[in-house]
Amino acid sequence: MTKYVFTTGGVVSSVGKGILSASLGMLLESRGLKIAMMKLDPYINVDPGTMNPYEHGEVFVTDDGAETDLDLGHYERFTSAKLSQKSNATTGAVYNTVIQKERRGEFLGKTVQVIPHITDEIKSRIRQLTSEEEGVDVAIVEIGGTVGDIESLPFLEALRQFRLEIGPENCCFIHVTLVPYIEAAGELKTKPTQHSVRALRDIGLQPDVIVCRTGKKRLGPDQCAKIALFCNVTADAIINAEDISPLYAIPLNFKSQNLDTTVLRLLHMDAPEGDVTEWTAMVDRLKNANKEVRIAAVGKYVGHDDAYKSINEGFVHAGIANDCKVKLVWVDSEKLEQMDDVGAALAEFDGILVGPGFGSRGIEGKISAVRYARENRVPYFGICLGMQIAVIELARHVAGFTGATSTEFDPKTPHPVISLLSEQRGIKDMGGTMRLGQYRCDLAPGTKAHAAYGADTIHERHRHRYEFNNSYLDTMIDAGMVVSGRHPKGDHDLVEIMELADHPWFCASQFHPEFKSKPMYPQPLFRDFVTAALAFKEARA
Ligand code: GLN
């Protein structure tokens, strides 16, 4: 029988529930348990696919093509839990299902209400996360938002009911909360946590574990005892979560406070002591890296890392594999557009990246950056839009197609080297309609991609509407484009990876390799790009 851990957040948002949930998952897996992970989000969007990543953070894509919250990226990087469409549900998705049922007449004339109909749908989604055959020992379910918000109420009410249905001994509630340090008083203040726990109790939920985000400070035994007393939990269930770097050291901090053992006790479960030596070695490698490469990430400067979370992490993992620190520096593509010589802005870097993006802003600056990388033999890595830009650059400056571009940017271009995927024609809805999820890609022997993966066939995840236009295939190959990865599609293979033969490392993929990178399993293209950047740096020195 599957046991359940529910994580909620208190006092403020962004308190670290996602990392806590992922860390607990990692620690439970280290004890040989099979886990599943899920996030419930209280917003009305049916999924985050239509939300602006610059406000909400990256949209993470699963193998089966779900567009999900970025916390699911943490779950995949920290654990081996299999994530899918079932792993993320929003208020919008829940209401959508209930309203469709109502339209079909399935409620047999009843008045449809938050309790029981919405809460029933929430509980049913939690149940559907796991099936008996999968043999999941523990499902960790994170509730987005902050306790006290109007919108999270139906989710918390559903959990209250769920707990009674499966039995209190089969679930455990973790509350992650902020314990602010007040400079003038020279003290960490526990009052907001007490209030937050009181708000939970008002709804009928009592946390079993309280994880305290304390910034740079740490709670002493007296303060832990005070929180335990006022919040009605045992003292061993007060966990310190001070700011810790690197990110991957966080589970080790929880381990040192026996979080996993406490949770197992609360779930009435036994499991052998966990082995975290490999994980610890990975963290040490990350901390002790003594080399550094600087990569120019050419795009719109957005001011916060979450918009490209998985790409940032992909470079951390690639750094671990190369014993080097990777510094991603954002270079504003619109600024490049105003420069006569982009070399002035790019010459200091060891590699150039053009990442995913939508819309025509800054496109010309990105094209100039790719041209600089090609002509100066600087390692280049393109992801999704970054592949499309590389194609456009080669078409314009080598193949001689003046004005070549994507129909996304200019529907009337004389040379649509990138054009809408055939199956995208006629689609009007924006949500969930891109080419999404994992597709097969066959690699051509003798290419950089083949060398990186060491395999003939791979599967990677996608999120796009436009593709390489095959009517330009022969001319582009003549111009030096190597098609190193193709998705087989009968009469119409899709170009999934392109490279340049006569270049130290120039590789660009239509898919998003960042979604599958893990600290212990660095993504091969990220890894080899960083290796090439290191070689470029050394050669230049
Ligand atoms: N805008 C491009 C497309 O839809 C690229 C998308 C992306 O980079 N994720 O094809």
Coordinates of C-alpha atoms and ligand atoms in Angstrom, one line a residue:
M1 CA 0.0 0.0 0.0
T2 CA 1.3 3.5 -0.9
K3 CA 1.9 5.9 1.9
Y4 CA 1.6 9.7 1.4
V5 CA 3.6 12.7 2.3
F6 CA 2.0 16.1 1.8
T7 CA 4.1 19.3 1.8
T8 CA 2.6 22.7 2.3
G9 CA 4.1 26.1 2.5
G10 CA 3.7 28.9 5.1
V11 CA 4.3 32.6 5.5
V12 CA 5.6 33.4 2.0
S13 CA 5.7 31.8 -1.4
S14 CA 9.0 30.5 -2.9
V15 CA 9.9 29.1 0.5
G16 CA 11.4 25.9 -1.0
K17 CA 8.7 23.3 -0.9
G18 CA 9.8 22.0 -4.2
I19 CA 13.4 21.4 -3.2
L20 CA 12.3 20.0 0.2
S21 CA 10.0 17.5 -1.6
A22 CA 12.6 16.6 -4.1
S23 CA 15.2 16.1 -1.3
L24 CA 13.0 13.9 0.7
G25 CA 12.3 11.9 -2.4
M26 CA 16.0 11.5 -2.9
L27 CA 16.6 10.4 0.7
L28 CA 13.7 7.9 0.6
E29 CA 15.0 6.4 -2.7
S30 CA 18.5 6.1 -1.1
R31 CA 16.8 3.7 1.4
G32 CA 15.5 1.5 -1.3
L33 CA 12.0 2.8 -1.4
K34 CA 10.0 3.4 -4.6
I35 CA 8.6 6.9 -4.7
A36 CA 6.2 8.9 -6.8
M37 CA 5.9 12.7 -6.9
M38 CA 3.1 15.1 -7.7
K39 CA 2.5 18.8 -7.5
L40 CA -1.0 20.4 -7.1
D41 CA -1.1 24.1 -8.2
P42 CA -3.9 26.4 -7.0
Y43 CA -4.0 28.7 -10.1
I44 CA -6.7 28.6 -12.7
N45 CA -4.6 28.0 -15.8
V46 CA -5.2 24.4 -16.9
D47 CA -1.4 24.0 -17.0
P48 CA 1.5 26.5 -16.9
G49 CA 2.1 26.1 -20.7
T50 CA 0.4 29.4 -21.5
M51 CA 2.1 31.3 -18.6
N52 CA 4.9 33.7 -19.1
P53 CA 8.2 32.0 -18.1
Y54 CA 9.7 35.4 -17.2
E55 CA 7.0 35.7 -14.5
H56 CA 6.2 32.2 -13.5
G57 CA 9.5 30.4 -14.4
E58 CA 10.3 27.7 -16.9
V59 CA 7.7 25.4 -18.3
F60 CA 9.0 21.9 -17.6
V61 CA 8.1 19.2 -20.1
T62 CA 7.7 15.5 -19.3
D63 CA 8.3 12.5 -21.6
D64 CA 4.6 12.2 -22.3
G65 CA 4.4 15.9 -23.2
A66 CA 2.8 17.4 -20.1
E67 CA 3.7 21.1 -19.7
T68 CA 4.3 21.4 -16.0
D69 CA 5.5 23.5 -13.1
L70 CA 9.3 23.9 -12.8
D71 CA 9.2 22.1 -9.5
L72 CA 8.8 18.9 -11.5
G73 CA 12.2 19.5 -12.9
H74 CA 13.6 19.4 -9.4
Y75 CA 11.8 16.1 -8.7
E76 CA 13.4 14.6 -11.8
R77 CA 16.8 15.9 -11.1
F78 CA 16.8 14.7 -7.5
T79 CA 15.0 11.4 -7.9
S80 CA 14.2 8.7 -10.5
A81 CA 10.5 9.0 -10.0
K82 CA 8.6 8.7 -13.3
L83 CA 6.8 11.9 -14.1
S84 CA 3.9 12.3 -16.5
Q85 CA 0.6 14.0 -17.2
K86 CA -0.6 12.7 -13.8
S87 CA 2.2 14.4 -11.9
N88 CA 0.9 18.0 -12.0
A89 CA -2.7 19.2 -11.5
T90 CA -4.0 22.7 -11.3
T91 CA -7.3 24.2 -10.0
G92 CA -8.0 24.9 -13.7
A93 CA -7.5 21.3 -14.7
V94 CA -9.6 20.0 -11.8
Y95 CA -12.5 22.4 -12.6
N96 CA -12.2 21.6 -16.3
T97 CA -12.8 17.9 -15.6
V98 CA -15.7 18.5 -13.2
I99 CA -17.4 21.0 -15.6
Q100 CA -17.1 18.5 -18.5
K101 CA -18.7 15.8 -16.4
E102 CA -21.5 18.2 -15.4
R103 CA -22.1 18.9 -19.1
R104 CA -22.3 15.2 -19.9
G105 CA -24.9 14.9 -17.2
E106 CA -22.8 12.6 -15.0
F107 CA -23.9 14.3 -11.7
L108 CA -27.5 13.2 -12.3
G109 CA -29.2 16.4 -11.5
K110 CA -27.2 17.2 -8.4
T111 CA -26.0 20.7 -7.6
V112 CA -22.2 20.6 -8.3
Q113 CA -20.2 22.1 -5.5
V114 CA -16.6 22.6 -4.2
I115 CA -17.3 20.0 -1.5
P116 CA -17.7 17.2 -2.5
H117 CA -17.3 17.5 -6.3
I118 CA -14.1 19.5 -6.6
T119 CA -12.5 17.9 -3.5
D120 CA -13.5 14.4 -4.9
E121 CA -11.7 15.2 -8.2
I122 CA -8.6 16.3 -6.3
K123 CA -8.6 13.1 -4.2
S124 CA -9.1 11.0 -7.3
R125 CA -6.2 12.7 -9.0
I126 CA -4.0 11.9 -6.0
R127 CA -5.1 8.3 -6.1
Q128 CA -4.6 8.0 -9.8
L129 CA -0.9 9.1 -9.4
T130 CA 0.0 5.5 -8.5
S131 CA -1.4 2.1 -9.4
E132 CA -1.0 -1.1 -7.4
E133 CA 1.2 -2.7 -10.1
E134 CA 3.8 0.0 -9.8
G135 CA 4.4 -0.8 -6.2
V136 CA 5.1 2.7 -5.1
D137 CA 6.0 2.9 -1.4
V138 CA 5.7 6.6 -0.8
A139 CA 4.0 9.3 -2.9
I140 CA 5.1 12.8 -2.1
V141 CA 2.5 15.4 -3.0
E142 CA 3.4 19.1 -2.9
I143 CA 0.7 21.7 -2.6
G144 CA 1.6 24.9 -4.4
G145 CA 0.8 28.4 -3.0
T146 CA 0.8 29.4 0.7
V147 CA -1.4 28.3 3.5
G148 CA -4.0 31.0 4.1
D149 CA -4.6 31.7 0.4
I150 CA -8.2 31.5 -0.7
E151 CA -7.2 29.4 -3.7
S152 CA -5.5 26.6 -1.9
L153 CA -8.5 25.9 0.4
P154 CA -10.1 23.2 -1.7
F155 CA -6.8 21.3 -1.9
L156 CA -6.2 21.5 1.8
E157 CA -9.8 20.4 2.5
A158 CA -9.3 17.5 0.1
L159 CA -6.2 16.4 2.0
R160 CA -8.1 16.6 5.3
Q161 CA -10.6 14.1 3.8
F162 CA -7.9 12.0 2.2
R163 CA -6.1 11.6 5.5
L164 CA -9.2 10.1 7.2
E165 CA -9.9 7.9 4.2
I166 CA -6.5 6.2 4.1
G167 CA -5.9 6.4 7.8
P168 CA -3.7 8.9 9.7
E169 CA -1.0 6.3 10.1
N170 CA -0.5 6.2 6.4
C171 CA 0.3 9.9 5.8
C172 CA 2.4 12.6 7.0
F173 CA 2.2 16.4 6.7
I174 CA 5.3 18.6 6.3
H175 CA 4.9 22.3 6.6
V176 CA 7.8 24.4 5.1
T177 CA 7.8 27.9 6.6
L178 CA 9.9 31.1 6.8
V179 CA 11.5 32.0 10.1
P180 CA 12.7 35.5 9.5
Y181 CA 15.8 37.0 11.2
I182 CA 15.1 40.5 12.7
E183 CA 18.3 42.4 12.7
A184 CA 17.3 45.0 15.3
A185 CA 16.2 42.2 17.8
G186 CA 19.2 40.0 16.8
E187 CA 16.7 37.1 16.7
L188 CA 15.0 34.5 14.5
K189 CA 11.3 35.1 14.9
T190 CA 9.0 32.1 15.2
K191 CA 5.6 34.0 15.4
P192 CA 4.8 33.9 11.6
T193 CA 5.3 30.1 11.8
Q194 CA 3.0 29.8 14.7
H195 CA 0.3 31.8 12.8
S196 CA 0.8 29.7 9.7
V197 CA 0.4 26.4 11.6
R198 CA -2.7 27.9 13.3
A199 CA -4.1 28.6 9.8
L200 CA -3.6 25.0 8.9
R201 CA -5.2 23.8 12.1
D202 CA -8.3 26.0 11.4
I203 CA -8.8 23.9 8.3
G204 CA -8.4 20.7 10.3
L205 CA -4.8 19.8 9.4
Q206 CA -1.9 19.4 11.9
P207 CA 1.6 19.3 10.5
D208 CA 3.8 16.5 11.7
V209 CA 7.1 18.0 10.6
I210 CA 8.0 21.7 10.3
V211 CA 10.9 22.7 8.0
C212 CA 12.1 26.1 8.9
R213 CA 13.7 28.4 6.3
T214 CA 16.0 30.5 8.4
G215 CA 18.2 32.3 5.8
K216 CA 21.8 32.5 6.9
K217 CA 21.0 31.6 10.5
R218 CA 20.2 28.4 12.2
L219 CA 17.7 27.7 15.0
G220 CA 19.2 26.8 18.3
P221 CA 17.7 24.0 20.5
D222 CA 15.7 26.4 22.6
Q223 CA 14.0 27.9 19.5
C224 CA 13.3 24.4 18.1
A225 CA 11.7 23.5 21.4
K226 CA 9.6 26.6 21.3
I227 CA 8.3 26.0 17.8
A228 CA 7.6 22.3 18.8
L229 CA 5.6 23.4 21.8
F230 CA 3.6 26.1 20.1
C231 CA 3.0 24.2 16.9
N232 CA 2.2 20.9 18.6
V233 CA 4.9 18.7 17.1
T234 CA 7.7 16.6 18.5
A235 CA 11.1 18.3 18.8
D236 CA 12.9 15.9 16.4
A237 CA 10.4 17.0 13.7
I238 CA 11.6 20.6 13.7
I239 CA 14.1 20.8 10.8
N240 CA 16.5 23.6 10.1
A241 CA 16.7 24.6 6.5
E242 CA 19.2 27.4 6.3
D243 CA 20.4 28.6 2.9
I244 CA 22.7 26.1 1.5
S245 CA 24.9 26.1 -1.6
P246 CA 25.2 24.2 -3.8
L247 CA 21.6 23.2 -4.3
Y248 CA 22.5 19.5 -4.4
A249 CA 24.0 19.7 -0.8
I250 CA 20.5 20.4 0.6
P251 CA 19.4 16.8 0.9
L252 CA 22.5 16.1 2.9
N253 CA 21.6 18.8 5.4
F254 CA 18.2 17.2 5.8
K255 CA 19.8 13.8 6.2
S256 CA 22.1 15.0 9.0
Q257 CA 18.9 16.0 10.8
N258 CA 17.3 12.6 10.2
L259 CA 14.4 14.0 8.2
D260 CA 14.0 10.7 6.3
T261 CA 14.0 8.6 9.5
T262 CA 11.4 10.9 11.2
V263 CA 9.1 10.7 8.1
L264 CA 9.4 6.9 8.1
R265 CA 8.5 6.8 11.8
L266 CA 5.5 9.0 11.1
L267 CA 4.4 6.7 8.2
H268 CA 4.9 3.6 10.4
M269 CA 7.4 2.2 7.9
D270 CA 10.7 0.5 8.1
A271 CA 13.6 0.8 5.6
P272 CA 17.3 0.1 5.8
E273 CA 19.6 3.1 6.4
G274 CA 20.3 5.0 3.2
D275 CA 23.5 5.2 1.3
V276 CA 24.3 8.7 0.1
T277 CA 28.0 8.3 -0.6
E278 CA 27.7 8.7 -4.3
W279 CA 25.5 11.7 -4.0
T280 CA 28.0 13.2 -1.5
A281 CA 30.9 12.5 -3.9
M282 CA 29.0 14.3 -6.6
V283 CA 28.5 17.4 -4.3
D284 CA 32.2 17.3 -3.4
R285 CA 33.2 17.2 -7.1
L286 CA 30.9 20.2 -7.7
K287 CA 32.4 22.2 -4.8
N288 CA 36.0 21.4 -5.6
A289 CA 35.9 22.1 -9.4
N290 CA 39.0 24.2 -10.0
K291 CA 38.5 25.2 -13.6
E292 CA 36.0 27.7 -15.0
V293 CA 34.5 28.4 -18.4
R294 CA 32.4 31.4 -19.3
I295 CA 29.4 30.9 -21.7
A296 CA 27.6 33.8 -23.3
A297 CA 23.8 33.0 -23.2
V298 CA 22.5 35.3 -25.9
G299 CA 18.9 36.3 -25.4
K300 CA 16.5 38.6 -23.6
Y301 CA 17.9 39.5 -20.2
V302 CA 15.2 38.5 -17.7
G303 CA 16.7 39.1 -14.3
H304 CA 15.8 35.8 -12.7
D305 CA 17.2 32.3 -13.2
D306 CA 13.9 30.4 -12.9
A307 CA 12.9 31.2 -16.5
Y308 CA 15.8 28.9 -17.7
K309 CA 16.0 26.7 -14.6
S310 CA 16.7 23.4 -16.4
I311 CA 19.3 25.0 -18.7
N312 CA 21.1 26.5 -15.7
E313 CA 21.1 23.1 -14.0
G314 CA 22.2 21.3 -17.2
F315 CA 25.3 23.5 -17.1
V316 CA 25.9 22.7 -13.4
H317 CA 25.8 19.0 -14.3
A318 CA 28.0 19.4 -17.3
G319 CA 30.4 21.3 -15.0
I320 CA 30.5 18.3 -12.5
A321 CA 31.4 16.0 -15.4
N322 CA 34.2 18.3 -16.5
D323 CA 35.4 19.3 -13.0
C324 CA 34.8 22.9 -13.9
K325 CA 32.5 25.8 -12.9
V326 CA 30.3 27.0 -15.7
K327 CA 29.5 30.7 -15.6
L328 CA 26.5 31.6 -17.8
V329 CA 26.5 35.3 -18.6
W330 CA 23.4 36.8 -20.2
V331 CA 24.2 38.8 -23.3
D332 CA 21.3 40.9 -24.4
S333 CA 20.6 40.1 -28.1
E334 CA 18.9 43.5 -28.7
K335 CA 22.1 45.2 -27.6
L336 CA 24.1 43.0 -30.1
E337 CA 21.7 44.3 -32.8
Q338 CA 23.0 47.8 -32.3
M339 CA 26.7 46.9 -32.5
D340 CA 28.8 47.0 -35.6
D341 CA 31.2 44.4 -34.3
V342 CA 29.6 41.8 -31.9
G343 CA 33.1 40.5 -31.2
A344 CA 33.5 43.4 -28.8
A345 CA 30.8 41.8 -26.7
L346 CA 31.5 38.1 -27.3
A347 CA 35.3 37.8 -27.5
E348 CA 35.7 37.2 -23.8
F349 CA 33.6 34.0 -23.8
D350 CA 34.6 30.3 -24.2
G351 CA 31.3 29.3 -25.7
I352 CA 28.1 30.7 -27.1
L353 CA 24.5 29.5 -26.3
V354 CA 21.3 30.5 -28.0
G355 CA 18.4 29.0 -26.0
P356 CA 14.7 28.5 -26.4
G357 CA 12.4 31.4 -27.2
F358 CA 9.3 32.7 -28.9
G359 CA 8.6 35.7 -31.0
S360 CA 10.8 38.0 -33.1
R361 CA 12.4 40.2 -30.5
G362 CA 16.2 40.2 -30.6
I363 CA 16.4 37.6 -33.4
E364 CA 18.9 39.6 -35.5
G365 CA 21.2 39.9 -32.5
K366 CA 21.1 36.1 -32.1
I367 CA 21.9 35.6 -35.7
S368 CA 24.9 37.8 -35.4
A369 CA 26.1 35.9 -32.4
V370 CA 25.8 32.6 -34.3
R371 CA 27.7 34.1 -37.2
Y372 CA 30.4 35.1 -34.8
A373 CA 30.6 31.6 -33.3
R374 CA 30.7 30.0 -36.8
E375 CA 33.3 32.3 -38.3
N376 CA 35.6 32.5 -35.2
R377 CA 35.3 28.8 -34.4
V378 CA 33.9 29.4 -30.9
P379 CA 31.9 26.4 -29.5
Y380 CA 28.2 26.9 -30.2
F381 CA 25.3 25.2 -28.6
G382 CA 21.7 25.9 -29.8
I383 CA 18.6 24.7 -28.1
C384 CA 15.2 24.7 -30.0
L385 CA 15.1 28.3 -31.2
G386 CA 18.9 28.2 -31.0
M387 CA 18.9 25.5 -33.8
Q388 CA 16.4 27.5 -35.9
I389 CA 18.7 30.6 -35.6
A390 CA 21.7 28.5 -36.6
V391 CA 19.9 27.3 -39.7
I392 CA 18.8 30.9 -40.6
E393 CA 22.4 32.2 -40.2
L394 CA 23.9 29.5 -42.4
A395 CA 21.1 30.0 -45.0
R396 CA 21.8 33.7 -45.2
H397 CA 25.5 33.9 -45.0
V398 CA 26.8 30.7 -46.6
A399 CA 23.9 29.3 -48.8
G400 CA 23.2 32.8 -50.1
F401 CA 19.5 33.0 -49.3
T402 CA 19.2 36.7 -48.6
G403 CA 16.3 37.4 -46.2
A404 CA 16.0 33.8 -45.1
T405 CA 14.2 33.4 -41.8
S406 CA 11.4 31.5 -40.0
T407 CA 7.8 32.1 -40.9
E408 CA 7.3 32.7 -37.1
F409 CA 9.1 36.0 -37.6
D410 CA 8.1 36.9 -41.1
P411 CA 5.3 34.9 -42.7
K412 CA 6.1 36.4 -46.1
T413 CA 9.9 35.7 -46.1
P414 CA 11.3 34.8 -49.6
H415 CA 13.2 31.9 -48.0
P416 CA 11.2 30.1 -45.2
V417 CA 14.1 27.8 -44.1
I418 CA 12.1 27.3 -40.8
S419 CA 8.4 26.8 -41.2
L420 CA 5.4 25.6 -39.3
L421 CA 5.2 21.9 -38.6
S422 CA 2.6 20.4 -40.9
E423 CA 0.4 19.1 -38.0
Q424 CA 0.4 22.6 -36.5
R425 CA -1.5 24.1 -39.5
G426 CA -5.0 25.2 -38.5
I427 CA -4.4 25.0 -34.8
K428 CA -6.0 28.0 -33.0
D429 CA -5.8 27.1 -29.3
M430 CA -2.5 28.0 -27.6
G431 CA -2.7 25.7 -24.6
G432 CA -1.2 22.2 -25.0
T433 CA -1.0 22.3 -28.7
M434 CA 2.7 22.4 -29.5
R435 CA 4.8 19.4 -30.6
L436 CA 5.3 18.2 -27.0
G437 CA 7.2 15.5 -25.2
Q438 CA 9.5 12.7 -26.1
Y439 CA 10.2 11.7 -29.7
R440 CA 12.7 9.3 -31.2
C441 CA 15.8 10.7 -32.9
D442 CA 18.3 8.6 -35.0
L443 CA 21.9 9.8 -34.9
A444 CA 24.3 9.7 -37.8
P445 CA 27.6 7.9 -37.2
G446 CA 30.7 10.1 -37.3
T447 CA 28.9 13.2 -35.9
K448 CA 29.5 15.2 -32.7
A449 CA 26.0 14.2 -31.5
H450 CA 26.7 10.5 -32.1
A451 CA 30.0 10.8 -30.2
A452 CA 28.3 12.6 -27.3
Y453 CA 25.5 10.1 -26.8
G454 CA 27.5 7.0 -27.9
A455 CA 24.2 5.6 -29.3
D456 CA 22.4 5.3 -32.6
T457 CA 19.0 6.2 -31.3
I458 CA 18.0 8.5 -28.5
H459 CA 14.7 10.0 -27.2
E460 CA 14.5 13.7 -26.2
R461 CA 11.7 16.1 -25.3
H462 CA 10.2 18.8 -27.5
R463 CA 8.2 22.0 -27.2
H464 CA 7.9 23.9 -30.5
R465 CA 5.7 24.7 -33.5
Y466 CA 8.3 25.3 -36.2
E467 CA 10.8 23.0 -37.8
F468 CA 13.5 22.9 -40.4
N469 CA 11.9 23.2 -43.9
N470 CA 13.0 20.1 -45.8
S471 CA 12.7 21.8 -49.2
Y472 CA 16.0 23.4 -48.3
L473 CA 17.7 20.2 -47.2
D474 CA 20.0 19.6 -50.2
T475 CA 21.2 23.2 -50.5
M476 CA 21.8 23.5 -46.8
I477 CA 23.8 20.3 -46.8
D478 CA 25.9 21.7 -49.7
A479 CA 26.4 24.9 -47.5
G480 CA 27.9 22.7 -44.8
M481 CA 25.0 21.7 -42.6
V482 CA 25.4 18.2 -41.2
V483 CA 22.1 16.6 -40.2
S484 CA 23.2 14.5 -37.2
G485 CA 19.8 13.7 -35.8
R486 CA 16.5 12.9 -37.5
H487 CA 13.1 12.0 -36.3
P488 CA 12.0 9.2 -38.7
K489 CA 8.6 10.1 -40.2
G490 CA 8.3 8.1 -43.3
D491 CA 8.3 10.5 -46.2
H492 CA 9.2 13.5 -44.1
D493 CA 12.0 13.0 -41.6
L494 CA 12.3 16.0 -39.2
V495 CA 15.8 17.5 -38.7
E496 CA 16.3 17.2 -34.9
I497 CA 20.1 18.0 -34.6
M498 CA 22.3 20.0 -37.0
E499 CA 26.0 20.6 -36.8
L500 CA 28.8 22.1 -38.8
A501 CA 31.4 19.7 -40.1
D502 CA 34.3 22.2 -40.3
H503 CA 34.0 23.6 -36.8
P504 CA 35.5 22.4 -33.4
W505 CA 32.0 22.1 -31.8
F506 CA 28.9 23.5 -33.3
C507 CA 25.8 21.5 -32.4
A508 CA 22.2 22.6 -32.2
S509 CA 19.0 20.6 -31.4
Q510 CA 15.4 21.2 -32.1
F511 CA 14.6 19.3 -28.8
H512 CA 15.3 20.4 -25.3
P513 CA 18.1 18.4 -23.9
E514 CA 18.1 20.3 -20.6
F515 CA 14.9 18.5 -19.4
K516 CA 16.7 15.2 -19.1
S517 CA 19.9 16.3 -17.4
K518 CA 20.6 15.1 -13.9
P519 CA 23.5 15.8 -11.5
M520 CA 24.6 12.1 -11.7
Y521 CA 23.8 11.8 -15.4
P522 CA 24.9 14.9 -17.2
Q523 CA 23.2 15.4 -20.5
P524 CA 25.7 14.4 -23.3
L525 CA 25.4 17.6 -25.4
F526 CA 25.7 19.9 -22.4
R527 CA 28.7 17.9 -21.2
D528 CA 30.5 17.9 -24.6
F529 CA 29.8 21.6 -25.2
V530 CA 31.5 22.4 -21.9
T531 CA 34.4 20.1 -22.8
A532 CA 34.7 22.0 -26.1
A533 CA 34.5 25.4 -24.3
L534 CA 37.3 24.3 -21.9
A535 CA 39.5 23.2 -24.9
F536 CA 38.8 26.5 -26.6
K537 CA 39.7 28.4 -23.5
E538 CA 43.0 26.5 -23.1
A539 CA 43.9 26.8 -26.8
R540 CA 43.4 30.6 -26.5
A541 CA 45.5 30.8 -23.4
Ligands
GLN1 N1 9.5 29.5 -31.3 C1 10.1 28.3 -31.8 C2 9.1 27.3 -32.2 O1 7.9 27.3 -31.8 C3 11.1 27.7 -30.8 C4 10.4 27.2 -29.6 C5 11.4 27.0 -28.5 O2 12.5 27.5 -28.5 N2 11.0 26.3 -27.5 O3 9.3 26.4 -33.0

